[in-house]
Structures are given as C-alpha cells and as structure tokens.
Amino acid sequence: MSSGSRFPRRRFLAGGAALAAVVALSACGAKTDASGSSSDKAAKIDVSGDKVRVGLLNSLSGTMAISEVTVRNSLLLAVDEINASGGVLGKKIEPVSEDGASDWPTFAEKAAKLIKEDQVAATFGCWTSASRKAVKPVFEKNRSLLFYPVQYEGLEESPYIFYTGATTNQQIIPALDYLKGQGLKKIYLVGSDYVFPRTANKEIKAYAKANGMTVLGEDYAPLGSTEFSTIANKVKASKADAVFNTLNGDSNVAFFKEYKSAGLTAKSMPVVSVSIAEEEVKSIGPQYLAGQLTAWNYYQTTPGAANEKFVKAYKAKYGADKPTSDPMEAAYTSVYLWKAMVEKAKSFDPEKVKAASDGITFEAPEGKVTVDGASQHIHKTARIGKIGTDGLITEVWNSGEPVKPDPFLKGYPWAAGLS
Amino acid sequence: MTVILGQTFTGISIGAVLLLIALGLSLTFGQMNVINMAHGEFIMAGAYTTYVLQKSISSAGISLLVALPVAFLVSGALGALLEWLLIRRLYLRPLDTLLVTWGVSLMLQQLARDVFGAPNVQTRAPDALTGNVTVIGGADPLTFATSRLFILGLAVAAVVALSLTLRLTPLGRRIRAVVQNRDLAEVSGISTARVDRTAFFLGSGLAGVAGVALTLVGPIGPTMGTNVIIDAFLVIVVGGIGQLKGTVIVAFVLGVLQSVLEYSTTVSVAKVLVLVGIVAFLQWRPQGLYTLRTRSLV
C-alpha cells in the first residue's frame, strides 16, 4: 500500500508549500556542499559509548498513522528483545523516533536529521511508496541504510535500502497464480487512482495476457473516494469470476459495503485484496469481508513457534485485542536481520554491513527468510488467506518454500516491456 | 435493460445523497445568503453522533433511528450557536462569513481529530440495510440496495418536511418574508434575529441528518465534510440560489448524469465531464435553473 488513504486539497496545498520550502533549503544545502562539506561521504555513526542509535521513521500523525504506528510498535518490540538479550556487538540499541507526519517532504527532512544529527547506524520505517521515494536520495547521498518493511509495486532497487516486505513476485503474482489455479480466469480490476494500483494493474494485465486470463474491466476511484455504487454495478454486470482489489485505505470500507449491497458475495465473485491486513479488517468490519481473499507473506494465524512467540510478546506489550499483521512482522524481522548483518560484518559501517548481507537468514514469524545480497530484498513465502468472521485471516495456500525476490520481474518473459 | 434500470436507480440514489447534503445548505446559503463553509462539519457532527450512539445502543437498527432526531438536534444546535456567536454580526459582509466559517470548519475538524482520533471510524449498518431487494427476478435480476432505498426515502421525507414548513407554518412564512425583504419584515414586527437563528437551526439540523445517511455509505472521518461540501454548493448554484425546487431537480439530474457517465467512462473522467457540463450551463444561465425573480420561493 503505497500512499495515504486520503489526500484532501488542503493537505496538498500544505504539502506543496512544505515541498517548496524543502526545495529552497536543499538548494542552499547544495551550495555549502560545493564549498567542500560532507556531500557523498558516508554518514558518521556514533559508536563512542555503550549504545548505538537507530532511527525509527514512521507517521505518528496524519492519515497514515493508523497503519504506521503499529509498525513502530513492532520495531520497538524487536529493539526491546534484542537489548534484553545483550544488544548488538555488545552495545544496547537506542531507538530515536521521528514522526514523518504522513507527509513526504517531512519524511525527507527527518531522514536527514536522523542521519546527520543523531548519527544513527540504520533507519527503519516508511510505508507509502511516496515517502520511500522521497527519502531514497537522502539515504543514497549520505550512504546510510534504510530498512523498508511494506509490500510494494516492485521495479525499484537502491544500494542503501533493504526491502523486507514483498515485491511483486512474492505477492501479486502468487495471487494471480492462485486465481488461475482455481479456474477463476475472468477478472475485474478495482484500485485507487495513484501509482501503486496503476503499476500493479499494468503487471496484472501483462500476466493475464500471457496466461490465458481475461481482464474484463479496470476501474480507479480517487483516493479516499466513498462512492462505489456504479463500480459495484459495473463489476456485477461484467460477470467476472473474481475481482483483484488494489484499493487503498478507507475506500475499502465503502467498496465492500456497496459490494455486499449489490448482492455480490465471496462465493459468487471472490475479491482478492493486496492491502487489507488484520488491522484494516478490524476497522472495515469482518461482516463485510468474511470469506474474501488476501495475499500476504504473513498472517497472525501463521503456524510456528517463532510466530507464537511474536504474537504473545506483541499482545503482552500492547494489549490482547491488538492484531499482528504482515507489515508489522516485516518490520520486526528487519531489526533482527540488521543485527545479524552487523554481527557478521563485526561493524556498524553501512558498506561492511551491506557486504555481509548476502545469505543472512532469520527464523522470522513468517518462517525462514534469507537476504538476497544482490537485490537487497529477501526470500519470503507467499501466502493466500481467507478472512474469517472473527476478523482473523487463515491461510488457504502457500508457496511451500520462500520465493526468491525478483523486483524487476526478470524471470517472467511477459514482463519484458514493463520496467 | 436491467443494466439501464439499475444504473438509473444508482443515479437516483447518488442524487438522493447529494440532495440530503445540499438541502440544509439550500436554507442557510440559498435563503439566508450566508456562505457557511462549516456546513460540511455539521454533516460530520451528525455522522459522529451516529457513531457515539451506536457505542451505547447495541441494536444497530434502533441506534440508527435514534440517531436521526439526535443528530438533527446536535447539528442544529451547533448551527444556531455559530449563528449567534459569529454569523449574525456578519450578515452584511458575505465574504467575511466565508472566511470566518472556513476557520470554524478547520477548528471543528481538529476538534473531531482530538476527540475521536485521526483515523476514520465506521458504524455497523442494521442487517436490513446491508442487503438488497429483487425488483425483477430471473437470470439477470435487477436488485436495489436497501441502504440506498432508505437514503432515498430519507431525502424525500426531508424535502417534504422542509417544503411544508416553509409553505404552511408561521415560521415558514416569516422566513420567506425575511428573505424577500429584511427591512420590511422587521418593521412588520417580525424578529429577524430570531428567524435567522431558527432558519440556521433547521438548515444545520438537516446537515446532521445527511451525516447519519452518509454513515451507511462510507467511513466517518474528520475530513468527510470537506469531501461533500463542494458538491453541495454546486447543486445549489446550478439549481438557482434560494430555490428548493431547483435544488431537488439538479441533485437528481447530476446524480443520474454522474452514474451514466461513470458507467460509460471512468470515475475521474465522469467527474470532469460533469464539471464541464456545469460550467457550460452556468455560461448559458448564470442565475441557475430557477431564479428568485419568479417570487415563488418553494
């Protein structure tokens, strides 16, 4: 899920003003850099004491707060656990938390602050693709590491970003394979009108063409839109076998209410969603979602001792009614992966950490994950789940073994023209 | 055939939502000539009222029925308070009311964020309003969503109630007198200040009712008012300021137009086409569909 669920005009104006300010500021910055300051030098990491600082960069306010606060919660859980077991290279981790405020210029500013002032060893966070794209040049220029925990549309690589959420071939393509395997070959695409759904649907259409599936229609609603009666009518009239849903945030509430009102059910026309996790199911209402499908790498119900421990620890720290979800799991895992890389490199230096990253493994709540050093993505198990009346998601299919990340879809001939 | 009928019904149901959100505004903006930018936040207040009531009343059906009058009173009281505190000082300065009420709208949004949190919330719809009724059976059945039928009924009831109030009650006669000639009404012994406040109470109360209806369609959030207020102003301006008849007709015409265009193009293209159509229409008839000059207020 790659952008905010709402984007009102006023926020846009405010964002625009902030952007102008950032552009002006960075122009000033460029001047000082030219006169010989720290441009293109590796960022300094403060390892003088018995502590090492890491940055947590999440939206703690604004429209994305609902999702990103849960990610920070699980990052803090991982930090606590690691500190309790002795820290990293004998140093305790000291988290420095910054609020990106659901506003991407703010993300860029806070990233620079974490790197330069706090001299963090690595930063964990970001959710929307917009915020990731905004901080990418900051991390690259300062040669500092970002661990990004959310599934995204692929077609990106950065030498200073580790992607611990799914890329396309670990989520969207398995979902399509699953639909195909079920004989659901006529699909309808519904998404929010911005980069993630549009890119994802381009990939889906290319897949469909190569795999004998038909895309009967494609509809986008503006972010935050709540009027879905016509789209529901179109979907119904199309007599599709299934709907592929890349809607973001609250629009899902209106969409699924209308879907049910139109008399469409998980039986008559299943919907597979790629951005509804346990937290969102809880707020949309399980009664509208029961029986529908989702594609992720992790569910709260995923079996295994590592997950039992994770869920138990999370609920003990934040409350028994708080569900765990895929982005939270990927964030939790990312801290442990960083720890393992640092220990293998015997250094906090980003270049050494990167060099040590290939083949690092961790018994994550989702199962064993392995870092692919070349792409800096991780091998993850793909999972299709069915939403239950209790709001939890139960797995109905998995890829059996972790899938090698392929962000640019090089392994798929049909994707040749996409990137 | 069923597609055409179904789509027409969708258009009418979009029109009913538009009508509900514009109805209160047609009283405060159309009749009182006050550009109240906080009208959308009164809609939000109605929606949050539904949310709060549902927390204490377990039956979704009963809480919805209780919410209708309570939301009317809550939003109406907010409107009357706004009128008493600020707007009554600004009747002769319409542009200032725009700025002042815009400020109020921002404050109300922040208040909602502080009280209910930034993330949007949802209400449960009663079971009877989550399904549909089959109008024509068979292999290709025509079904109407019950929630949409309920909203349509609510809109019709609100129009009838407002229309009867303006036409038949002493209060309605006083409102019409003040609208037509404020000074003459004053010297005839009508307390214009009281009429103003009552009209504001009614208009804002109707916004609260619209807020209850919107909880059946989508999520409830601090910015939900800003999302609908532009549509409401469009309906009033195109319908002819001060014209209930124009408001009703234009709401349904825009609803059907939107749904037909949406069906044949996409949501975004349909929005653009509707706006282009409105601009063209206003070039041709800047005063809107109906005008006050006819002297028929209702």
PDB file of N, CA and C in Angstrom, chain B residues 21-63:
ATOM      1  N   ILE B  21     -27.286  16.263   1.365  1.00  0.00           N
ATOM      2  CA  ILE B  21     -26.214  17.133   1.849  1.00  0.00           C
ATOM      3  C   ILE B  21     -26.436  18.579   1.409  1.00  0.00           C
ATOM      4  N   ALA B  22     -27.208  18.785   0.305  1.00  0.00           N
ATOM      5  CA  ALA B  22     -27.427  20.155  -0.174  1.00  0.00           C
ATOM      6  C   ALA B  22     -28.652  20.810   0.448  1.00  0.00           C
ATOM      7  N   LEU B  23     -29.536  19.992   1.003  1.00  0.00           N
ATOM      8  CA  LEU B  23     -30.827  20.517   1.454  1.00  0.00           C
ATOM      9  C   LEU B  23     -30.684  21.583   2.551  1.00  0.00           C
ATOM     10  N   GLY B  24     -29.885  21.248   3.563  1.00  0.00           N
ATOM     11  CA  GLY B  24     -29.687  22.208   4.645  1.00  0.00           C
ATOM     12  C   GLY B  24     -29.003  23.462   4.140  1.00  0.00           C
ATOM     13  N   LEU B  25     -28.076  23.250   3.216  1.00  0.00           N
ATOM     14  CA  LEU B  25     -27.339  24.381   2.657  1.00  0.00           C
ATOM     15  C   LEU B  25     -28.269  25.270   1.841  1.00  0.00           C
ATOM     16  N   SER B  26     -29.296  24.675   1.207  1.00  0.00           N
ATOM     17  CA  SER B  26     -30.204  25.493   0.410  1.00  0.00           C
ATOM     18  C   SER B  26     -30.965  26.457   1.314  1.00  0.00           C
ATOM     19  N   LEU B  27     -31.085  26.113   2.589  1.00  0.00           N
ATOM     20  CA  LEU B  27     -31.739  27.026   3.525  1.00  0.00           C
ATOM     21  C   LEU B  27     -30.755  28.110   3.992  1.00  0.00           C
ATOM     22  N   THR B  28     -29.553  27.700   4.445  1.00  0.00           N
ATOM     23  CA  THR B  28     -28.636  28.696   5.016  1.00  0.00           C
ATOM     24  C   THR B  28     -27.936  29.527   3.939  1.00  0.00           C
ATOM     25  N   PHE B  29     -27.580  28.894   2.815  1.00  0.00           N
ATOM     26  CA  PHE B  29     -26.914  29.628   1.743  1.00  0.00           C
ATOM     27  C   PHE B  29     -27.950  30.226   0.808  1.00  0.00           C
ATOM     28  N   GLY B  30     -28.907  29.388   0.377  1.00  0.00           N
ATOM     29  CA  GLY B  30     -29.907  29.835  -0.585  1.00  0.00           C
ATOM     30  C   GLY B  30     -30.811  30.916  -0.021  1.00  0.00           C
ATOM     31  N   GLN B  31     -31.377  30.649   1.137  1.00  0.00           N
ATOM     32  CA  GLN B  31     -32.356  31.597   1.674  1.00  0.00           C
ATOM     33  C   GLN B  31     -31.694  32.704   2.488  1.00  0.00           C
ATOM     34  N   MET B  32     -30.686  32.346   3.273  1.00  0.00           N
ATOM     35  CA  MET B  32     -30.101  33.323   4.192  1.00  0.00           C
ATOM     36  C   MET B  32     -28.923  34.061   3.568  1.00  0.00           C
ATOM     37  N   ASN B  33     -28.449  33.523   2.418  1.00  0.00           N
ATOM     38  CA  ASN B  33     -27.335  34.156   1.729  1.00  0.00           C
ATOM     39  C   ASN B  33     -26.037  34.136   2.519  1.00  0.00           C
ATOM     40  N   VAL B  34     -25.873  33.167   3.400  1.00  0.00           N
ATOM     41  CA  VAL B  34     -24.636  33.056   4.163  1.00  0.00           C
ATOM     42  C   VAL B  34     -23.824  31.901   3.599  1.00  0.00           C
ATOM     43  N   ILE B  35     -22.584  32.185   3.199  1.00  0.00           N
ATOM     44  CA  ILE B  35     -21.732  31.108   2.693  1.00  0.00           C
ATOM     45  C   ILE B  35     -21.111  30.410   3.891  1.00  0.00           C
ATOM     46  N   ASN B  36     -21.749  29.313   4.302  1.00  0.00           N
ATOM     47  CA  ASN B  36     -21.300  28.643   5.516  1.00  0.00           C
ATOM     48  C   ASN B  36     -20.378  27.475   5.176  1.00  0.00           C
ATOM     49  N   MET B  37     -19.063  27.717   5.269  1.00  0.00           N
ATOM     50  CA  MET B  37     -18.106  26.666   4.922  1.00  0.00           C
ATOM     51  C   MET B  37     -18.090  25.556   5.974  1.00  0.00           C
ATOM     52  N   ALA B  38     -18.667  25.817   7.136  1.00  0.00           N
ATOM     53  CA  ALA B  38     -18.677  24.799   8.190  1.00  0.00           C
ATOM     54  C   ALA B  38     -19.848  23.832   8.036  1.00  0.00           C
ATOM     55  N   HIS B  39     -20.647  24.019   6.979  1.00  0.00           N
ATOM     56  CA  HIS B  39     -21.795  23.127   6.782  1.00  0.00           C
ATOM     57  C   HIS B  39     -21.344  21.661   6.699  1.00  0.00           C
ATOM     58  N   GLY B  40     -20.239  21.432   6.012  1.00  0.00           N
ATOM     59  CA  GLY B  40     -19.721  20.065   5.894  1.00  0.00           C
ATOM     60  C   GLY B  40     -19.382  19.474   7.256  1.00  0.00           C
ATOM     61  N   GLU B  41     -18.924  20.313   8.174  1.00  0.00           N
ATOM     62  CA  GLU B  41     -18.564  19.806   9.506  1.00  0.00           C
ATOM     63  C   GLU B  41     -19.809  19.516  10.342  1.00  0.00           C
ATOM     64  N   PHE B  42     -20.942  20.174   9.998  1.00  0.00           N
ATOM     65  CA  PHE B  42     -22.192  19.801  10.668  1.00  0.00           C
ATOM     66  C   PHE B  42     -22.638  18.414  10.195  1.00  0.00           C
ATOM     67  N   ILE B  43     -22.357  18.128   8.915  1.00  0.00           N
ATOM     68  CA  ILE B  43     -22.625  16.781   8.397  1.00  0.00           C
ATOM     69  C   ILE B  43     -21.772  15.769   9.174  1.00  0.00           C
ATOM     70  N   MET B  44     -20.481  16.131   9.344  1.00  0.00           N
ATOM     71  CA  MET B  44     -19.567  15.267  10.099  1.00  0.00           C
ATOM     72  C   MET B  44     -20.087  15.062  11.533  1.00  0.00           C
ATOM     73  N   ALA B  45     -20.603  16.141  12.150  1.00  0.00           N
ATOM     74  CA  ALA B  45     -21.115  16.034  13.524  1.00  0.00           C
ATOM     75  C   ALA B  45     -22.266  15.025  13.575  1.00  0.00           C
ATOM     76  N   GLY B  46     -23.120  15.053  12.559  1.00  0.00           N
ATOM     77  CA  GLY B  46     -24.222  14.092  12.507  1.00  0.00           C
ATOM     78  C   GLY B  46     -23.713  12.666  12.408  1.00  0.00           C
ATOM     79  N   ALA B  47     -22.661  12.483  11.592  1.00  0.00           N
ATOM     80  CA  ALA B  47     -22.104  11.138  11.416  1.00  0.00           C
ATOM     81  C   ALA B  47     -21.472  10.638  12.715  1.00  0.00           C
ATOM     82  N   TYR B  48     -20.699  11.514  13.388  1.00  0.00           N
ATOM     83  CA  TYR B  48     -20.082  11.094  14.653  1.00  0.00           C
ATOM     84  C   TYR B  48     -21.138  10.848  15.733  1.00  0.00           C
ATOM     85  N   THR B  49     -22.250  11.602  15.670  1.00  0.00           N
ATOM     86  CA  THR B  49     -23.331  11.351  16.617  1.00  0.00           C
ATOM     87  C   THR B  49     -23.833   9.911  16.472  1.00  0.00           C
ATOM     88  N   THR B  50     -23.994   9.479  15.211  1.00  0.00           N
ATOM     89  CA  THR B  50     -24.420   8.098  14.959  1.00  0.00           C
ATOM     90  C   THR B  50     -23.435   7.113  15.568  1.00  0.00           C
ATOM     91  N   TYR B  51     -22.143   7.437  15.378  1.00  0.00           N
ATOM     92  CA  TYR B  51     -21.075   6.564  15.889  1.00  0.00           C
ATOM     93  C   TYR B  51     -21.126   6.461  17.416  1.00  0.00           C
ATOM     94  N   VAL B  52     -21.307   7.612  18.070  1.00  0.00           N
ATOM     95  CA  VAL B  52     -21.336   7.624  19.536  1.00  0.00           C
ATOM     96  C   VAL B  52     -22.554   6.871  20.060  1.00  0.00           C
ATOM     97  N   LEU B  53     -23.714   7.111  19.416  1.00  0.00           N
ATOM     98  CA  LEU B  53     -24.936   6.433  19.863  1.00  0.00           C
ATOM     99  C   LEU B  53     -24.798   4.919  19.719  1.00  0.00           C
ATOM    100  N   GLN B  54     -24.130   4.502  18.618  1.00  0.00           N
ATOM    101  CA  GLN B  54     -24.023   3.066  18.402  1.00  0.00           C
ATOM    102  C   GLN B  54     -23.172   2.382  19.471  1.00  0.00           C
ATOM    103  N   LYS B  55     -22.284   3.160  20.089  1.00  0.00           N
ATOM    104  CA  LYS B  55     -21.461   2.576  21.154  1.00  0.00           C
ATOM    105  C   LYS B  55     -22.286   2.261  22.391  1.00  0.00           C
ATOM    106  N   SER B  56     -23.375   3.060  22.604  1.00  0.00           N
ATOM    107  CA  SER B  56     -24.167   2.818  23.808  1.00  0.00           C
ATOM    108  C   SER B  56     -25.441   2.029  23.513  1.00  0.00           C
ATOM    109  N   ILE B  57     -25.889   2.008  22.258  1.00  0.00           N
ATOM    110  CA  ILE B  57     -27.068   1.215  21.911  1.00  0.00           C
ATOM    111  C   ILE B  57     -26.610   0.047  21.060  1.00  0.00           C
ATOM    112  N   SER B  58     -26.838  -1.167  21.538  1.00  0.00           N
ATOM    113  CA  SER B  58     -26.245  -2.313  20.846  1.00  0.00           C
ATOM    114  C   SER B  58     -26.966  -2.636  19.550  1.00  0.00           C
ATOM    115  N   SER B  59     -28.286  -2.414  19.479  1.00  0.00           N
ATOM    116  CA  SER B  59     -29.003  -2.744  18.249  1.00  0.00           C
ATOM    117  C   SER B  59     -28.747  -1.682  17.192  1.00  0.00           C
ATOM    118  N   ALA B  60     -28.169  -2.096  16.058  1.00  0.00           N
ATOM    119  CA  ALA B  60     -27.803  -1.138  15.015  1.00  0.00           C
ATOM    120  C   ALA B  60     -29.035  -0.438  14.456  1.00  0.00           C
ATOM    121  N   GLY B  61     -30.163  -1.177  14.367  1.00  0.00           N
ATOM    122  CA  GLY B  61     -31.376  -0.589  13.815  1.00  0.00           C
ATOM    123  C   GLY B  61     -31.923   0.517  14.705  1.00  0.00           C
ATOM    124  N   ILE B  62     -32.014   0.216  16.004  1.00  0.00           N
ATOM    125  CA  ILE B  62     -32.559   1.210  16.941  1.00  0.00           C
ATOM    126  C   ILE B  62     -31.634   2.414  17.022  1.00  0.00           C
ATOM    127  N   SER B  63     -30.319   2.164  17.061  1.00  0.00           N
ATOM    128  CA  SER B  63     -29.403   3.292  17.208  1.00  0.00           C
ATOM    129  C   SER B  63     -29.478   4.198  15.985  1.00  0.00           C
TER     130      SER B  63
END
